[in-house]
């Protein structure tokens, strides 16, 4: 079933026309603020790694007393830092399984509103962790922010896909990924030691996430609920009609409402599916496999190893200003997400996804060769940087945005929430594996040069 409105008829019965209304713009903007927070909390842990580790060291020493050794044991620090990074994904894994239940119970809009309370609590815990001399508070805050992001990663594309006109569904769907990469870029800029990435200001850097949460709380009450949720799930024709009028700008929305009625009649023969029912359904097996494999290809490419650890990667590769190189990667990330907005409806989902994966593989090979030659040819550090930029660019052409909104297109209203929950769980599980294992692998390899080959080996 399509997720967007296929046609909107004027009162005079003219041919169907498409409109982009102020209400639609407001609703999409308000929703993707959640994706902005998601991206911010992916990138925020990157640049201030050293100053936060120093804070961890001070906290550990203060708890050990005067007989403590001079610094925290390296293995303990590696564990604490890896947990601080990867616990974000654990929260996402858990909440992604609740997506179907929460989105059906509260609705798409109300679920996003309630979800912000989790973001506010998580941001507060992270911001107060240093003052409380508690790395446990930071880790718990990261877990809560991950739980928030797990729901957001499903709610935003679900809501946007259900309110978007059909001809704009792909373009508006990529705005979810665009907001994520803008959030990553903002975190990278604010994380500079000339901004908030300092010993004194890093708690403020970690708590900035409460600002988009507050803005979303202010804006979402003025946005309509998904008319598909109202009519098909809740059987509320009056509110659904009102929502359609707000989104389309037409006084007569009988054409769009007729589509919902027809879809509901078809769905009455296809009841909403639970997770177990979806897993056992032969009808939905192929689209479910496609959805999960797309999510796996996104995360097992190793892209989040770059987002989580790019500053240390650039530093070990001999780049003079690694924090600024990280920002450069963020700019490339954002620019090519914008490119994908215009390409997705022209080149097709499958073509862009395969092109992106092929390009990432090529950049991984280039990166590995450059690193092998780095000691003999110092200029290869520039080749390594270009390879990482290319790796990120190809990711945003296809593997970045497409898996998030393709699930809404593959499934009709009945199995959609369960399918998005399973796909999201797969994504977050792989995110956790990459985030938790990278630091251990990097440390175990000893040689700094080898650190940079890891994301690309994963993608291979």
Short mmCIF file of C-alpha atoms in Angstrom, two decimals, residues 55-219:
data_model
loop_
_atom_site.label_atom_id
_atom_site.label_comp_id
_atom_site.label_asym_id
_atom_site.label_seq_id
_atom_site.Cartn_x
_atom_site.Cartn_y
_atom_site.Cartn_z
CA UNK A 55 37.24 13.22 33.63
CA UNK A 56 36.71 9.47 33.98
CA UNK A 57 40.29 9.16 35.20
CA UNK A 58 39.79 11.89 37.82
CA UNK A 59 36.56 10.30 39.02
CA UNK A 60 38.16 6.87 39.27
CA UNK A 61 41.16 8.21 41.20
CA UNK A 62 38.94 10.12 43.64
CA UNK A 63 37.08 6.90 44.42
CA UNK A 64 40.23 4.84 44.94
CA UNK A 65 41.73 7.03 47.65
CA UNK A 66 45.35 8.11 48.23
CA UNK A 67 46.77 4.63 47.61
CA UNK A 68 45.42 4.51 44.06
CA UNK A 69 47.87 4.22 41.13
CA UNK A 70 48.63 7.30 39.07
CA UNK A 71 45.87 6.71 36.54
CA UNK A 72 42.97 4.47 35.70
CA UNK A 73 44.08 1.09 34.24
CA UNK A 74 43.98 1.22 30.42
CA UNK A 75 41.70 -1.80 30.24
CA UNK A 76 39.21 -0.20 32.63
CA UNK A 77 39.26 3.04 30.66
CA UNK A 78 38.73 1.20 27.38
CA UNK A 79 35.76 -0.63 28.87
CA UNK A 80 34.22 2.54 30.30
CA UNK A 81 34.65 4.46 27.07
CA UNK A 82 33.41 1.66 24.82
CA UNK A 83 30.39 1.29 27.08
CA UNK A 84 29.76 5.04 26.96
CA UNK A 85 29.72 4.88 23.18
CA UNK A 86 27.86 1.60 22.67
CA UNK A 87 25.25 1.87 25.45
CA UNK A 88 23.53 4.36 23.15
CA UNK A 89 22.78 1.46 20.82
CA UNK A 90 21.53 -0.77 23.65
CA UNK A 91 18.88 1.82 24.46
CA UNK A 92 17.97 1.94 20.78
CA UNK A 93 17.74 -1.85 20.54
CA UNK A 94 15.29 -2.04 23.44
CA UNK A 95 13.06 0.85 22.43
CA UNK A 96 12.94 -0.20 18.78
CA UNK A 97 11.12 -3.36 19.85
CA UNK A 98 8.50 -1.19 21.56
CA UNK A 99 7.95 0.94 18.47
CA UNK A 100 4.96 -0.98 17.16
CA UNK A 101 3.15 -1.03 20.51
CA UNK A 102 3.81 2.62 21.33
CA UNK A 103 3.01 3.96 17.85
CA UNK A 104 -0.32 2.10 17.80
CA UNK A 105 -1.24 3.00 21.39
CA UNK A 106 -0.30 6.68 21.48
CA UNK A 107 -0.31 7.51 17.80
CA UNK A 108 2.61 8.85 15.81
CA UNK A 109 2.48 12.47 16.98
CA UNK A 110 1.72 11.85 20.63
CA UNK A 111 4.43 9.18 20.81
CA UNK A 112 6.98 11.71 19.57
CA UNK A 113 5.81 14.20 22.19
CA UNK A 114 6.03 11.70 25.06
CA UNK A 115 9.38 10.44 23.79
CA UNK A 116 10.93 13.86 24.36
CA UNK A 117 10.61 13.39 28.11
CA UNK A 118 13.18 10.61 27.76
CA UNK A 119 15.47 12.94 25.80
CA UNK A 120 15.19 15.66 28.44
CA UNK A 121 16.05 13.24 31.24
CA UNK A 122 18.96 11.76 29.30
CA UNK A 123 20.35 15.20 28.44
CA UNK A 124 20.09 16.31 32.07
CA UNK A 125 21.95 13.23 33.33
CA UNK A 126 24.78 13.71 30.84
CA UNK A 127 25.04 17.41 31.59
CA UNK A 128 25.29 16.84 35.35
CA UNK A 129 27.63 13.84 35.24
CA UNK A 130 30.86 15.81 35.71
CA UNK A 131 29.49 17.92 38.57
CA UNK A 132 28.32 14.73 40.28
CA UNK A 133 31.68 13.02 39.58
CA UNK A 134 29.77 10.08 38.14
CA UNK A 135 30.58 8.39 34.86
CA UNK A 136 27.59 6.15 35.61
CA UNK A 137 25.33 9.18 35.09
CA UNK A 138 26.85 9.83 31.68
CA UNK A 139 26.47 6.18 30.69
CA UNK A 140 22.85 6.10 31.91
CA UNK A 141 22.15 9.35 30.06
CA UNK A 142 23.57 7.85 26.88
CA UNK A 143 21.35 4.80 27.38
CA UNK A 144 18.24 6.98 27.72
CA UNK A 145 19.19 9.08 24.70
CA UNK A 146 19.65 5.84 22.80
CA UNK A 147 16.18 4.71 23.88
CA UNK A 148 14.81 8.03 22.65
CA UNK A 149 16.65 7.65 19.35
CA UNK A 150 15.44 4.08 18.87
CA UNK A 151 11.83 5.24 18.92
CA UNK A 152 12.63 8.34 16.87
CA UNK A 153 14.34 6.32 14.14
CA UNK A 154 11.03 4.54 13.54
CA UNK A 155 8.46 7.20 14.42
CA UNK A 156 9.86 9.94 12.19
CA UNK A 157 9.94 8.02 8.87
CA UNK A 158 6.61 6.41 9.76
CA UNK A 159 4.93 9.77 10.42
CA UNK A 160 6.52 11.57 7.47
CA UNK A 161 5.73 8.70 5.12
CA UNK A 162 2.07 8.70 6.16
CA UNK A 163 1.52 12.46 5.78
CA UNK A 164 3.58 13.02 2.62
CA UNK A 165 2.08 13.37 -0.87
CA UNK A 166 3.05 10.40 -3.00
CA UNK A 167 5.20 12.39 -5.44
CA UNK A 168 7.24 13.82 -2.54
CA UNK A 169 7.39 10.72 -0.36
CA UNK A 170 10.93 9.76 -1.37
CA UNK A 171 12.32 13.29 -1.13
CA UNK A 172 10.65 13.98 2.21
CA UNK A 173 11.75 10.56 3.42
CA UNK A 174 15.40 11.50 2.87
CA UNK A 175 14.92 14.54 5.14
CA UNK A 176 15.06 12.08 8.03
CA UNK A 177 18.64 11.18 7.08
CA UNK A 178 19.46 14.81 6.25
CA UNK A 179 18.45 15.86 9.76
CA UNK A 180 20.57 13.05 11.20
CA UNK A 181 23.70 14.16 9.34
CA UNK A 182 23.09 17.82 10.18
CA UNK A 183 22.88 16.76 13.82
CA UNK A 184 26.19 14.92 13.48
CA UNK A 185 27.79 17.99 11.88
CA UNK A 186 26.49 20.34 14.58
CA UNK A 187 27.90 18.02 17.24
CA UNK A 188 31.27 17.92 15.49
CA UNK A 189 31.47 21.72 15.27
CA UNK A 190 30.38 22.28 18.86
CA UNK A 191 32.83 19.60 19.97
CA UNK A 192 35.87 21.61 18.86
CA UNK A 193 38.15 22.64 21.70
CA UNK A 194 37.55 26.24 20.63
CA UNK A 195 33.82 25.73 21.23
CA UNK A 196 32.41 23.34 23.86
CA UNK A 197 34.85 20.44 23.61
CA UNK A 198 36.90 21.54 26.62
CA UNK A 199 37.48 20.15 30.07
CA UNK A 200 35.05 22.65 31.60
CA UNK A 201 32.39 22.85 28.88
CA UNK A 202 31.96 19.26 27.69
CA UNK A 203 28.98 18.70 30.06
CA UNK A 204 27.22 21.57 28.28
CA UNK A 205 28.09 19.95 24.95
CA UNK A 206 26.44 16.71 26.06
CA UNK A 207 23.30 18.47 27.30
CA UNK A 208 22.68 20.61 24.18
CA UNK A 209 20.39 17.81 23.01
CA UNK A 210 17.64 19.17 25.29
CA UNK A 211 17.22 22.24 23.04
CA UNK A 212 15.73 20.46 19.98
CA UNK A 213 13.69 18.34 22.40
CA UNK A 214 12.14 21.49 23.87
CA UNK A 215 11.55 22.97 20.40
CA UNK A 216 9.83 19.78 19.26
CA UNK A 217 7.66 19.81 22.38
CA UNK A 218 6.57 23.34 21.47
CA UNK A 219 5.88 22.68 17.77
#
